[in-house]
Coordinates of C-alpha atoms in Angstrom, one line a residue:
Chain N
M1 CA -0.1 -0.1 0.1
A2 CA 2.8 2.3 0.9
A3 CA 4.2 1.6 -2.4
W4 CA 1.3 2.8 -4.4
Q5 CA 1.0 6.0 -2.3
V6 CA 5.0 6.5 -3.1
L7 CA 4.0 5.7 -6.8
V8 CA 0.8 8.2 -6.8
S9 CA 2.9 11.1 -5.6
G10 CA 5.9 10.3 -7.8
L11 CA 3.5 10.8 -10.7
A12 CA 2.4 13.9 -9.4
Q13 CA 6.0 15.3 -9.1
G14 CA 6.8 14.1 -12.4
C15 CA 3.9 16.1 -14.0
I16 CA 6.1 18.9 -12.8
Y17 CA 9.1 18.0 -14.6
G18 CA 7.2 17.2 -17.6
L19 CA 5.5 20.5 -17.6
I20 CA 8.9 22.2 -17.5
A21 CA 10.7 19.8 -20.0
L22 CA 7.7 20.5 -22.1
G23 CA 9.1 24.2 -22.3
F24 CA 12.6 22.7 -23.3
V25 CA 11.4 20.6 -25.8
L26 CA 9.1 22.9 -27.6
I27 CA 11.9 25.6 -27.9
Y28 CA 14.3 22.8 -28.8
K29 CA 12.1 21.4 -31.4
A30 CA 11.3 24.7 -33.1
T31 CA 14.6 26.3 -32.9
E32 CA 17.1 23.8 -32.1
T33 CA 18.2 25.8 -29.3
V34 CA 18.5 24.6 -25.5
S35 CA 17.0 27.6 -23.2
F36 CA 18.5 26.9 -19.7
A37 CA 16.7 29.7 -18.8
Q38 CA 13.3 27.7 -18.6
G39 CA 13.6 26.9 -14.9
D40 CA 14.3 30.7 -14.2
L41 CA 11.6 31.8 -16.1
M42 CA 9.2 29.4 -14.2
M43 CA 10.6 31.5 -11.2
V44 CA 9.6 34.7 -12.7
G45 CA 5.9 33.3 -13.4
G46 CA 5.7 32.3 -9.9
F47 CA 6.6 35.9 -8.5
V48 CA 4.2 37.3 -11.0
A49 CA 1.5 35.0 -9.7
L50 CA 2.5 36.0 -6.3
L51 CA 2.5 39.9 -6.7
L52 CA -1.2 39.5 -8.5
L53 CA -2.6 37.3 -6.2
N54 CA -0.8 38.2 -2.7
H55 CA -0.2 41.7 -2.8
L56 CA -3.0 43.2 -5.4
G57 CA -5.3 40.6 -4.0
W58 CA -6.6 39.4 -7.4
P59 CA -8.9 36.3 -7.9
L60 CA -7.2 33.4 -8.9
W61 CA -9.5 33.0 -12.0
A62 CA -7.8 36.3 -13.2
V63 CA -4.4 35.5 -11.9
L64 CA -3.8 32.5 -13.7
P65 CA -4.1 33.9 -17.4
L66 CA -2.7 37.0 -16.7
S67 CA 0.7 35.7 -15.2
V68 CA 0.7 33.5 -18.2
L69 CA 0.1 35.9 -20.8
A70 CA 2.7 38.1 -18.8
L71 CA 5.5 35.7 -19.0
A72 CA 4.4 34.7 -22.6
A73 CA 5.2 38.3 -23.4
L74 CA 8.5 38.2 -21.5
G75 CA 9.3 35.0 -23.7
L76 CA 8.5 37.0 -27.0
G77 CA 10.6 40.0 -25.7
L78 CA 13.4 37.9 -25.0
E79 CA 13.6 35.8 -28.3
R80 CA 13.3 39.4 -30.0
L81 CA 16.1 41.0 -27.9
V82 CA 18.5 38.4 -26.9
I83 CA 18.0 35.0 -28.8
R84 CA 17.4 36.2 -32.3
P85 CA 20.9 38.3 -32.7
V86 CA 22.7 34.5 -32.3
L87 CA 20.8 32.8 -34.3
G88 CA 23.1 30.8 -36.8
Q89 CA 26.1 31.1 -34.4
P90 CA 27.0 27.7 -32.7
A91 CA 24.6 25.9 -29.8
F92 CA 27.2 27.0 -27.3
S93 CA 26.3 30.5 -27.7
V94 CA 22.7 30.2 -26.8
V95 CA 23.4 27.9 -23.7
M96 CA 25.6 30.5 -22.7
L97 CA 23.0 33.1 -23.1
T98 CA 20.5 31.6 -21.4
L99 CA 22.7 30.7 -18.6
G100 CA 23.4 34.5 -18.5
L101 CA 19.6 35.2 -18.6
G102 CA 19.0 32.8 -15.6
Y103 CA 21.9 34.4 -13.7
L104 CA 20.0 37.9 -14.5
A105 CA 16.6 36.8 -13.6
R106 CA 17.6 35.5 -10.1
G107 CA 19.7 38.2 -9.4
L108 CA 17.2 41.2 -10.2
I109 CA 14.2 38.9 -8.4
T110 CA 16.2 39.1 -5.1
M111 CA 17.2 42.7 -5.9
L112 CA 13.0 43.6 -5.6
P113 CA 13.1 44.8 -2.1
V114 CA 9.7 43.2 -1.2
V115 CA 11.0 40.0 -2.3
G116 CA 14.6 39.4 -1.4
T117 CA 15.8 36.1 -0.6
E118 CA 12.8 34.7 1.4
T119 CA 10.6 31.9 0.6
H120 CA 7.0 33.1 0.0
R121 CA 3.7 31.2 0.1
L122 CA 1.3 31.7 -2.5
N123 CA -2.2 32.2 -1.3
L124 CA -4.1 29.2 -3.1
P125 CA -7.6 28.0 -2.0
Y126 CA -6.6 24.2 -1.4
G127 CA -8.9 22.3 0.9
E128 CA -8.0 18.8 2.8
P129 CA -6.2 16.1 1.5
L130 CA -8.7 13.8 -0.6
Q131 CA -9.2 10.2 0.7
L132 CA -9.3 7.8 -2.3
P133 CA -10.6 4.3 -2.1
G134 CA -7.9 1.7 -1.1
G135 CA -6.5 4.1 1.8
L136 CA -4.5 6.3 -0.7
V137 CA -4.1 9.8 0.3
L138 CA -3.7 12.4 -2.5
A139 CA -3.1 16.2 -1.7
V140 CA -5.7 18.6 -4.1
E141 CA -2.6 20.3 -5.2
Q142 CA -1.1 17.0 -6.5
L143 CA -4.6 16.3 -8.4
V144 CA -4.9 19.6 -9.8
V145 CA -1.0 19.2 -11.0
M146 CA -2.3 16.2 -12.9
G147 CA -5.3 17.2 -14.1
S148 CA -3.7 20.4 -15.4
T149 CA -1.0 18.4 -17.3
V150 CA -3.4 16.4 -19.2
L151 CA -5.1 19.3 -20.0
L152 CA -2.5 21.3 -21.4
C153 CA -1.3 18.1 -23.4
G154 CA -4.4 18.2 -24.8
L155 CA -4.5 21.8 -25.6
L156 CA -0.9 21.6 -27.2
F157 CA -2.1 18.6 -29.3
A158 CA -5.0 20.7 -30.5
L159 CA -2.5 23.6 -31.5
F160 CA -0.2 21.7 -33.2
R161 CA -3.0 19.4 -35.1
F162 CA -5.4 21.8 -36.1
T163 CA -4.4 25.2 -35.8
R164 CA -2.5 27.0 -38.7
V165 CA 0.2 28.5 -36.3
G166 CA 0.8 24.9 -34.7
L167 CA 0.9 23.2 -38.1
A168 CA 3.7 25.9 -39.4
M169 CA 5.5 25.4 -36.2
Q170 CA 5.5 21.8 -37.1
A171 CA 6.9 22.6 -40.5
A172 CA 9.5 24.8 -39.0
S173 CA 10.9 22.4 -36.9
Q174 CA 11.3 19.9 -39.4
N175 CA 13.0 22.0 -42.0
Q176 CA 13.7 25.6 -41.1
L177 CA 14.8 26.5 -44.7
A178 CA 12.3 24.7 -46.4
A179 CA 9.5 26.2 -44.2
H180 CA 10.9 29.7 -45.1
L181 CA 11.0 29.3 -48.8
M182 CA 7.4 28.0 -48.7
G183 CA 6.4 31.3 -47.3
I184 CA 6.3 30.3 -43.2
P185 CA 7.7 33.2 -41.2
V186 CA 10.2 31.4 -39.5
R187 CA 11.7 34.0 -37.2
R188 CA 8.1 35.2 -35.9
L189 CA 7.3 31.6 -35.5
N190 CA 10.6 31.2 -33.1
G191 CA 9.0 34.1 -31.2
Y192 CA 5.8 32.6 -30.6
V193 CA 7.6 29.3 -29.6
W194 CA 9.5 31.4 -26.7
A195 CA 6.2 33.2 -25.8
L196 CA 4.3 29.4 -25.6
A197 CA 7.3 27.8 -23.6
A198 CA 7.6 30.7 -21.2
G199 CA 3.7 30.7 -20.7
V200 CA 3.8 27.1 -20.0
A201 CA 6.6 27.8 -17.4
A202 CA 4.2 30.2 -15.8
L203 CA 1.5 27.7 -15.6
A204 CA 4.3 25.2 -14.0
A205 CA 5.2 28.1 -11.6
V206 CA 1.7 28.5 -10.3
L207 CA 1.0 24.7 -10.2
L208 CA 4.2 24.2 -8.2
A209 CA 4.1 26.9 -6.0
P210 CA 2.0 25.1 -2.9
I211 CA 4.4 22.1 -3.4
T212 CA 7.9 24.1 -3.3
F213 CA 6.8 27.7 -2.3
V214 CA 8.0 30.5 -4.2
H215 CA 11.7 31.7 -3.8
A216 CA 14.4 33.0 -6.0
N217 CA 16.0 29.3 -6.7
M218 CA 13.0 27.7 -7.4
G219 CA 14.4 27.7 -10.8
L220 CA 16.9 25.1 -10.1
I221 CA 14.1 22.6 -10.2
G222 CA 14.7 23.1 -13.9
L223 CA 17.8 21.1 -13.8
K224 CA 15.6 18.2 -12.7
A225 CA 13.6 18.5 -15.9
F226 CA 16.5 18.2 -18.2
P227 CA 16.9 14.5 -17.3
A228 CA 13.0 14.3 -18.2
A229 CA 13.4 15.8 -21.6
V230 CA 16.4 13.4 -22.4
V231 CA 14.7 10.2 -21.1
G232 CA 12.1 11.0 -23.3
G233 CA 13.8 12.1 -26.2
F234 CA 14.7 15.4 -26.7
G235 CA 12.5 16.4 -29.7
S236 CA 9.3 14.9 -28.5
L237 CA 6.5 16.5 -26.9
P238 CA 4.8 13.5 -25.6
G239 CA 8.5 12.3 -24.6
A240 CA 8.7 15.3 -22.4
I241 CA 5.7 14.4 -20.2
L242 CA 6.5 10.5 -20.4
G243 CA 10.1 11.1 -19.4
G244 CA 9.0 13.6 -16.7
L245 CA 6.7 10.8 -15.1
I246 CA 9.6 8.2 -15.4
I247 CA 11.9 10.6 -13.4
G248 CA 9.4 11.3 -10.8
V249 CA 8.0 7.7 -10.1
V250 CA 11.9 6.5 -10.1
E251 CA 12.9 9.1 -8.0
A252 CA 10.0 8.5 -5.6
L253 CA 10.8 4.9 -5.5
A254 CA 14.4 5.4 -4.9
G255 CA 13.7 7.8 -2.1
F256 CA 11.3 5.0 -0.7
Y257 CA 13.7 1.9 -1.3
L258 CA 17.1 3.2 -1.5
P259 CA 19.6 4.6 1.2
E260 CA 19.3 8.3 1.7
G261 CA 21.2 10.4 -1.0
F262 CA 20.2 8.1 -3.8
K263 CA 16.8 9.9 -4.4
D264 CA 18.8 13.0 -5.5
V265 CA 20.9 11.4 -7.8
S266 CA 18.7 8.8 -9.3
A267 CA 17.4 10.9 -12.0
Y268 CA 20.8 11.8 -13.0
V269 CA 22.0 7.8 -13.1
L270 CA 18.8 7.2 -14.9
V271 CA 19.5 9.9 -17.7
L272 CA 23.4 8.3 -18.1
V273 CA 21.8 5.0 -18.8
V274 CA 19.4 5.9 -20.9
L275 CA 21.9 8.0 -23.0
V276 CA 24.5 5.0 -23.3
L277 CA 21.6 2.6 -24.0
M278 CA 19.3 4.8 -26.5
P279 CA 21.0 7.9 -27.2
H280 CA 18.0 9.4 -28.6
G281 CA 15.6 8.9 -25.6
L282 CA 12.4 6.8 -25.6
L283 CA 10.4 8.6 -28.0
G284 CA 13.0 10.8 -29.6
E285 CA 13.5 10.7 -33.5
R286 CA 16.3 8.7 -35.1
Q287 CA 17.5 10.7 -38.2
V288 CA 20.1 9.2 -40.3
K289 CA 23.0 11.4 -41.1
R290 CA 23.8 12.1 -45.1
V291 CA 26.8 13.6 -46.3
Chain L
M1 CA 52.7 46.4 -37.8
R2 CA 55.5 43.9 -37.7
T3 CA 55.6 41.6 -40.8
V4 CA 57.8 38.3 -39.8
F5 CA 59.0 36.8 -42.7
K6 CA 59.6 33.1 -41.9
T7 CA 62.8 31.7 -43.6
S8 CA 63.0 28.4 -41.6
Y9 CA 60.7 25.7 -40.3
D10 CA 62.2 26.2 -36.7
Q11 CA 60.8 29.9 -37.2
D12 CA 57.5 28.5 -37.9
I13 CA 57.2 26.3 -34.9
D14 CA 58.6 28.9 -32.5
L15 CA 56.4 29.8 -29.6
F16 CA 57.1 33.3 -29.8
K17 CA 56.5 34.9 -33.1
H18 CA 59.2 37.7 -32.8
G19 CA 61.0 39.6 -30.2
G20 CA 58.8 41.9 -29.4
Q21 CA 56.5 39.0 -28.1
R22 CA 59.7 37.7 -26.2
F23 CA 60.2 41.0 -24.9
W24 CA 56.4 41.2 -23.5
Y25 CA 56.2 37.9 -22.1
A26 CA 59.8 38.1 -20.2
L27 CA 58.6 41.5 -18.7
L28 CA 55.2 39.7 -17.6
M29 CA 57.0 37.0 -16.1
L30 CA 59.3 39.3 -14.3
G31 CA 56.4 41.3 -12.9
L32 CA 54.8 37.8 -11.4
V33 CA 58.0 36.7 -9.9
A34 CA 58.4 39.8 -8.3
A35 CA 54.9 40.2 -7.0
P36 CA 55.3 38.9 -3.7
F37 CA 57.9 41.7 -2.9
F38 CA 55.5 44.6 -3.7
L39 CA 52.1 43.2 -3.0
E40 CA 50.5 42.9 0.3
S41 CA 48.9 39.2 1.3
Y42 CA 45.4 40.0 0.5
A43 CA 46.3 40.8 -3.1
L44 CA 48.8 38.0 -3.3
T45 CA 46.2 35.4 -2.6
Q46 CA 44.0 36.9 -5.0
L47 CA 46.7 36.5 -7.6
S48 CA 47.3 33.0 -6.5
F49 CA 43.5 32.6 -7.2
V50 CA 43.9 33.9 -10.5
L51 CA 46.7 31.3 -11.3
I52 CA 44.8 28.5 -10.0
Y53 CA 41.7 29.3 -11.7
G54 CA 43.8 30.0 -14.7
V55 CA 45.0 26.4 -14.8
V56 CA 41.5 25.1 -14.2
G57 CA 40.3 27.3 -17.3
L58 CA 43.2 25.7 -19.2
G59 CA 41.7 22.4 -18.7
L60 CA 38.4 23.4 -19.7
M61 CA 39.6 25.3 -22.6
L62 CA 41.3 22.4 -24.1
L63 CA 37.8 20.8 -23.9
A64 CA 35.4 23.3 -24.6
G65 CA 37.5 25.9 -26.7
F66 CA 39.6 23.5 -28.8
T67 CA 38.0 20.3 -29.1
G68 CA 34.2 21.7 -29.2
L69 CA 33.1 19.3 -26.7
F70 CA 31.3 21.2 -23.6
S71 CA 30.8 20.1 -20.2
M72 CA 28.7 21.2 -17.7
G73 CA 30.0 19.0 -14.9
H74 CA 33.5 20.3 -14.9
A75 CA 33.5 21.2 -11.4
A76 CA 33.5 17.5 -10.5
F77 CA 36.9 16.9 -11.8
L78 CA 37.9 19.9 -9.8
G79 CA 36.4 18.2 -7.0
V80 CA 38.1 14.8 -7.7
G81 CA 41.7 16.6 -8.0
A82 CA 41.0 18.6 -4.9
Y83 CA 39.9 15.6 -2.4
A84 CA 42.7 13.6 -4.0
Q85 CA 45.0 16.2 -3.1
A86 CA 43.8 16.5 0.5
L87 CA 43.7 12.6 1.1
L88 CA 47.1 12.2 0.0
C89 CA 48.7 15.2 1.6
Q90 CA 47.1 13.6 4.8
A91 CA 48.6 10.5 4.1
G92 CA 52.2 12.3 3.9
W93 CA 53.1 12.5 0.4
P94 CA 55.2 15.2 -0.9
F95 CA 53.1 17.7 -3.1
L96 CA 55.5 17.3 -6.0
L97 CA 54.1 13.5 -6.0
S98 CA 50.5 14.1 -5.1
M99 CA 49.6 16.7 -7.4
P100 CA 50.4 14.9 -10.4
V101 CA 48.6 11.8 -9.0
A102 CA 45.7 14.1 -8.4
G103 CA 45.5 15.1 -11.8
A104 CA 45.9 11.7 -12.9
L105 CA 43.0 10.6 -10.8
A106 CA 41.0 13.4 -12.3
A107 CA 42.1 12.2 -15.9
A108 CA 41.1 8.6 -14.9
V109 CA 37.7 10.0 -14.4
G110 CA 37.7 12.0 -17.4
V111 CA 38.0 8.9 -19.4
L112 CA 35.2 7.5 -17.4
V113 CA 33.0 10.3 -18.7
G114 CA 34.3 10.5 -21.9
L115 CA 32.9 7.1 -22.8
P116 CA 29.4 8.2 -23.3
A117 CA 30.6 11.3 -24.8
L118 CA 31.8 9.2 -27.7
R119 CA 27.6 8.4 -28.4
V120 CA 26.2 11.5 -27.7
K121 CA 26.9 15.0 -28.8
G122 CA 25.9 18.6 -28.5
I123 CA 23.0 19.0 -25.8
Y124 CA 23.2 15.5 -25.1
L125 CA 26.6 15.7 -23.9
A126 CA 26.0 18.7 -22.0
I127 CA 23.4 16.9 -20.1
A128 CA 25.6 13.8 -19.6
T129 CA 28.3 15.8 -18.0
L130 CA 26.0 17.9 -16.2
S131 CA 24.4 14.3 -14.7
F132 CA 28.0 13.0 -13.9
G133 CA 28.6 16.2 -11.8
F134 CA 25.7 16.0 -9.9
I135 CA 26.4 12.4 -9.1
V136 CA 30.0 13.1 -8.3
E137 CA 28.8 15.9 -5.9
E138 CA 26.4 13.7 -4.2
G139 CA 29.2 11.1 -4.2
L140 CA 31.6 13.4 -2.3
A141 CA 28.9 14.2 0.2
R142 CA 27.9 10.8 1.1
W143 CA 31.2 8.8 1.1
E144 CA 31.5 10.1 4.6
S145 CA 34.4 7.8 5.4
L146 CA 36.5 9.0 2.9
T147 CA 35.9 12.6 2.3
G148 CA 34.2 13.8 5.4
G149 CA 30.7 14.4 4.0
N150 CA 28.9 17.5 4.4
A151 CA 31.3 18.4 7.8
G152 CA 34.1 19.0 5.2
L153 CA 37.7 18.1 5.1
L154 CA 40.8 20.2 6.4
V155 CA 43.3 20.1 4.0
P156 CA 47.0 19.9 5.5
Q157 CA 49.8 22.1 4.5
A158 CA 51.6 21.2 1.3
Q159 CA 55.0 19.6 2.0
A160 CA 57.9 18.1 -0.1
F161 CA 61.0 16.6 1.5
G162 CA 61.0 18.9 4.6
W163 CA 60.0 22.1 2.8
V164 CA 56.6 23.0 3.9
V165 CA 54.3 25.6 2.1
D166 CA 53.3 27.6 5.1
S167 CA 53.3 31.0 3.7
G168 CA 51.3 32.8 1.1
E169 CA 54.4 33.7 -0.7
K170 CA 55.6 30.0 -1.1
F171 CA 52.3 28.8 -2.2
Y172 CA 52.1 31.8 -4.7
A173 CA 55.5 30.2 -6.1
V174 CA 53.9 26.9 -6.2
C175 CA 51.0 28.2 -8.1
L176 CA 53.2 30.1 -10.6
V177 CA 55.4 27.3 -11.2
V178 CA 52.4 24.8 -12.0
A179 CA 50.6 27.6 -14.0
V180 CA 53.4 28.5 -16.1
L181 CA 54.3 24.8 -16.8
S182 CA 50.7 23.9 -17.6
T183 CA 50.5 26.7 -19.9
L184 CA 53.5 25.8 -21.8
A185 CA 52.5 21.9 -22.1
V186 CA 49.1 23.2 -23.4
L187 CA 50.8 25.5 -26.0
N188 CA 53.1 22.6 -26.9
L189 CA 50.2 20.4 -27.0
L190 CA 48.1 22.4 -29.2
R191 CA 50.9 22.6 -32.0
S192 CA 51.4 18.9 -31.8
P193 CA 49.6 16.5 -34.2
T194 CA 47.2 15.6 -31.2
G195 CA 46.3 19.0 -30.6
R196 CA 45.7 20.1 -34.3
A197 CA 43.5 16.9 -34.2
F198 CA 41.4 18.4 -31.4
V199 CA 40.8 21.6 -33.4
A200 CA 40.1 19.5 -36.8
V201 CA 37.4 17.4 -34.4
R202 CA 35.7 21.0 -33.3
D203 CA 35.6 22.2 -36.7
S204 CA 34.3 19.5 -38.6
E205 CA 34.1 15.7 -37.3
V206 CA 33.2 14.6 -40.7
S207 CA 36.4 16.2 -42.4
A208 CA 38.4 15.2 -39.3
Q209 CA 37.5 11.4 -39.9
C210 CA 38.4 12.2 -43.5
M211 CA 42.0 13.1 -42.7
G212 CA 42.4 9.9 -40.8
I213 CA 41.7 11.0 -37.1
H214 CA 40.0 8.6 -34.7
L215 CA 37.3 10.3 -33.1
A216 CA 36.5 8.0 -30.2
S217 CA 40.2 8.4 -29.3
T218 CA 40.9 12.0 -29.9
K219 CA 37.8 12.7 -27.7
T220 CA 38.5 10.5 -24.7
L221 CA 41.9 12.0 -24.9
A222 CA 40.5 15.5 -25.0
F223 CA 38.5 14.5 -22.0
A224 CA 41.6 12.9 -20.2
L225 CA 43.9 15.7 -20.7
S226 CA 41.1 18.4 -19.8
A227 CA 40.4 16.6 -16.7
F228 CA 44.0 16.3 -16.0
F229 CA 44.5 19.9 -16.0
T230 CA 41.4 20.7 -13.9
G231 CA 42.4 18.1 -11.5
L232 CA 45.7 19.8 -11.1
G233 CA 44.0 23.0 -10.5
G234 CA 41.8 21.3 -8.0
A235 CA 44.8 20.4 -5.9
L236 CA 46.0 23.8 -5.9
Y237 CA 42.3 24.8 -4.9
A238 CA 42.3 22.6 -2.3
H239 CA 45.5 24.1 -0.6
Q240 CA 44.3 27.6 -1.1
I241 CA 40.7 27.0 0.3
R242 CA 42.2 24.8 3.1
F243 CA 38.7 23.2 3.9
L244 CA 36.9 21.2 1.2
S245 CA 33.2 20.6 1.4
P246 CA 31.1 19.2 -1.4
D247 CA 29.3 22.0 -2.2
Q248 CA 32.0 23.9 -3.5
F249 CA 31.9 21.7 -6.4
G250 CA 28.4 21.8 -7.4
I251 CA 26.7 23.2 -10.5
L252 CA 27.3 26.7 -9.8
Q253 CA 31.0 26.1 -9.9
S254 CA 30.8 24.4 -13.3
I255 CA 28.5 27.2 -14.5
D256 CA 31.4 29.6 -13.1
L257 CA 34.1 27.6 -15.0
L258 CA 31.9 28.2 -18.5
L259 CA 31.4 31.7 -17.8
L260 CA 35.5 31.9 -17.3
V261 CA 36.2 30.1 -20.7
T262 CA 33.3 32.0 -22.4
I263 CA 34.5 35.6 -21.1
G264 CA 38.1 34.9 -21.5
G265 CA 37.5 33.9 -25.0
L266 CA 36.8 30.3 -26.3
G267 CA 39.6 28.8 -28.4
S268 CA 42.6 31.0 -26.8
V269 CA 45.2 30.3 -24.2
H270 CA 44.9 33.6 -23.3
G271 CA 41.3 33.4 -22.7
A272 CA 41.7 31.2 -19.8
F273 CA 44.0 33.6 -17.8
L274 CA 42.0 36.4 -18.9
G275 CA 38.8 34.7 -17.8
A276 CA 40.2 33.8 -14.7
I277 CA 41.2 37.5 -14.0
F278 CA 37.6 38.4 -14.9
L279 CA 36.1 36.0 -12.5
I280 CA 38.3 37.1 -9.4
A281 CA 38.1 40.8 -10.2
M282 CA 34.5 41.1 -10.8
P283 CA 33.1 40.1 -7.4
Q284 CA 36.0 42.6 -6.0
G285 CA 35.0 45.4 -8.2
I286 CA 31.4 45.0 -7.3
A287 CA 32.1 45.1 -3.6
M288 CA 34.1 48.2 -4.0
L289 CA 31.5 49.9 -6.3
K290 CA 28.6 49.0 -3.6
D291 CA 29.3 52.1 -1.6
Y292 CA 28.7 54.4 -4.4
L293 CA 25.6 53.0 -5.3
P294 CA 22.1 53.4 -4.1
P295 CA 21.6 51.5 -0.6
H296 CA 18.8 49.4 -1.8
I297 CA 20.7 48.5 -4.9
G298 CA 24.3 48.4 -3.4
Q299 CA 23.0 46.1 -0.5
A300 CA 20.7 43.9 -2.4
P301 CA 22.3 40.2 -2.5
G302 CA 21.3 39.4 -6.1
L303 CA 23.4 42.4 -7.3
Q304 CA 26.4 40.3 -8.2
S305 CA 24.5 37.5 -10.0
A306 CA 22.7 40.0 -11.9
V307 CA 26.1 41.8 -13.1
F308 CA 27.5 38.6 -13.9
G309 CA 24.3 37.5 -16.1
L310 CA 24.4 41.1 -18.0
V311 CA 28.2 40.8 -18.7
L312 CA 27.7 37.1 -19.9
I313 CA 24.9 38.4 -22.2
G314 CA 26.6 41.5 -23.2
F315 CA 30.0 39.1 -24.2
V316 CA 27.8 36.9 -26.0
L317 CA 26.1 39.2 -28.2
F318 CA 28.4 41.6 -28.8
E319 CA 32.1 39.9 -28.5
P320 CA 31.4 36.1 -28.8
L321 CA 35.2 36.0 -29.1
G322 CA 35.7 37.3 -25.2
L323 CA 38.2 39.4 -23.6
Y324 CA 40.7 38.0 -25.9
G325 CA 38.9 38.7 -29.2
R326 CA 38.6 42.1 -27.7
W327 CA 42.3 42.9 -27.1
V328 CA 42.9 41.2 -30.6
K329 CA 40.7 44.1 -32.1
I330 CA 42.1 46.9 -30.0
R331 CA 45.7 45.6 -31.1
T332 CA 45.0 45.6 -34.8
W333 CA 43.5 48.9 -34.7
L334 CA 46.4 50.3 -33.1
Q335 CA 48.7 48.7 -35.7
L336 CA 46.9 49.4 -38.6
F337 CA 45.9 52.8 -37.2
P338 CA 44.8 55.1 -39.8
F339 CA 43.4 52.1 -42.2
Y340 CA 41.1 50.0 -39.6
R341 CA 37.5 49.5 -40.9
R342 CA 34.7 48.5 -39.0
G343 CA 33.9 44.9 -39.0
M344 CA 37.5 43.3 -40.2
L345 CA 37.4 41.0 -37.7
A346 CA 33.7 40.5 -37.2
R347 CA 32.4 36.8 -37.3
Q348 CA 30.8 35.6 -40.3
K349 CA 27.3 34.3 -39.9
S350 CA 26.4 30.9 -41.0
Y351 CA 23.2 29.3 -41.6
Q352 CA 22.1 27.3 -38.9
K353 CA 23.3 23.8 -39.2
S354 CA 20.6 21.2 -37.6
E355 CA 22.2 19.3 -34.8
R356 CA 19.8 16.5 -35.4
L357 CA 21.6 15.7 -38.8
R358 CA 25.0 16.1 -37.2

């Protein structure tokens, strides 16, 4: 019974990793760059929600879309200002750039007088934990996380399947040059992708806030989402969620069955194993190199 | 501008291209050797730090700058070197012996990391090395019987055959010797066939293979050598810090090292030392500036991190070749004075190549 309980909370935690990993994968798939700032974007999103909810006292139904929109605008701006000038340069430049953005975001947030380095609590109206049949206990926030992940996956699926923007993004992600020649505005799409990824990060932040609280270093959880993205296959959206779930469950089980300390590294051990056995991840695409 | 007419092969492979270079480097060496006589102890400590980070930077530069494999877990090698040095010193080894052994241990670990690196590239490699860094950090924290865990480990003073390194000046001398020897070693490595193979692998793996370079062994060797120099730097770092704890070798340290090579200038030996100077001088500069800033900015804890982020973004956007690239531009401007035109050394943009097809 305890094992089931561990499994369920692992799945809830895994949904969070999956949500953050979704951001990486969206950006990687469309622009072939990896944003190490994703976790820090999430942190900024958490603080935006904190400002709206706690300090301005807005209702939750307004806070959630507003913080997602605010972060989407930030993502759009970042892509235009910072990322676009280095397109075409080695991947290393972009990685360093996003690391720099992460530093900057962490520094600026702690410089705000009301924020500082303290840990904050988002006032979310969650009630008592639910008693599930079979004696399992599930916190409402975990349930909300799982539900929102499923919902978001559905929305993204619909976006990529049924809308012109989504189809254009898919085309651009397969071959940027060909997409450009077919009249798709690839650069503008890259901006939208960054906006989308930042919006997903804001959503993840609001969902995560009751579990880990809001603080300047909460973005470091993004480093756990990298293994999730790699295990699933870096270029695959369902892979990101699957990888997140696997990482969450493995971590929970390692914390339960193995001695202390294995919990924190289990995700990284798993990622090394996956990289050695299947370098493209579980659902990643395999492409043949042609000279 | 000096034009060197090369008339012999010896001249072509000379470390110094002309007498001017010889003069300036001799002056620099003289200054470094004389530093303990006119610097106070605090400044000398900082200078030792610069030399240590320079050696560590050389290691990462070899991997990231010259071989094009970038590692996000390099602090792990630093940690392996530092802990090995501390433990060997506790066992009473002379540092002349224990330092190369610490470096060699780090190199052995480097080979271990190099193995998955043969199968994965680009971002996958970054994440593999990141994971490895986390595992080593956690390992250092958990292997308490050996490393003392989170409680930390005291590093005894370095000694060799009765000569104890018990003052800042003596330690500075050790750092200087190690730094000069490492620099010479790296410079010589880079003009050897191995060094050229590294650069060839960085520029194009396919072309390198066509030229008969064995990719797997070259990459493994790059990892091993890089880890060796980083481990050597780690051994010095252990003596400088005097107290080791696992959190000094975490992801933030790895990112600092990447920052060092990027800001110094990827793909230049000068860059390793320029980056080290930057990494040591920047916090000092910020601390000095604090008094002149409005208090709510100057006293904010995030100031340093924000400035680091801004500087990093600025360098990647405006000066991708780093401090060394900037210096080359200034030097060229001076040499060509009335004839310099904008964009002479500008980087050529290429179309983005898909990593998935590489």
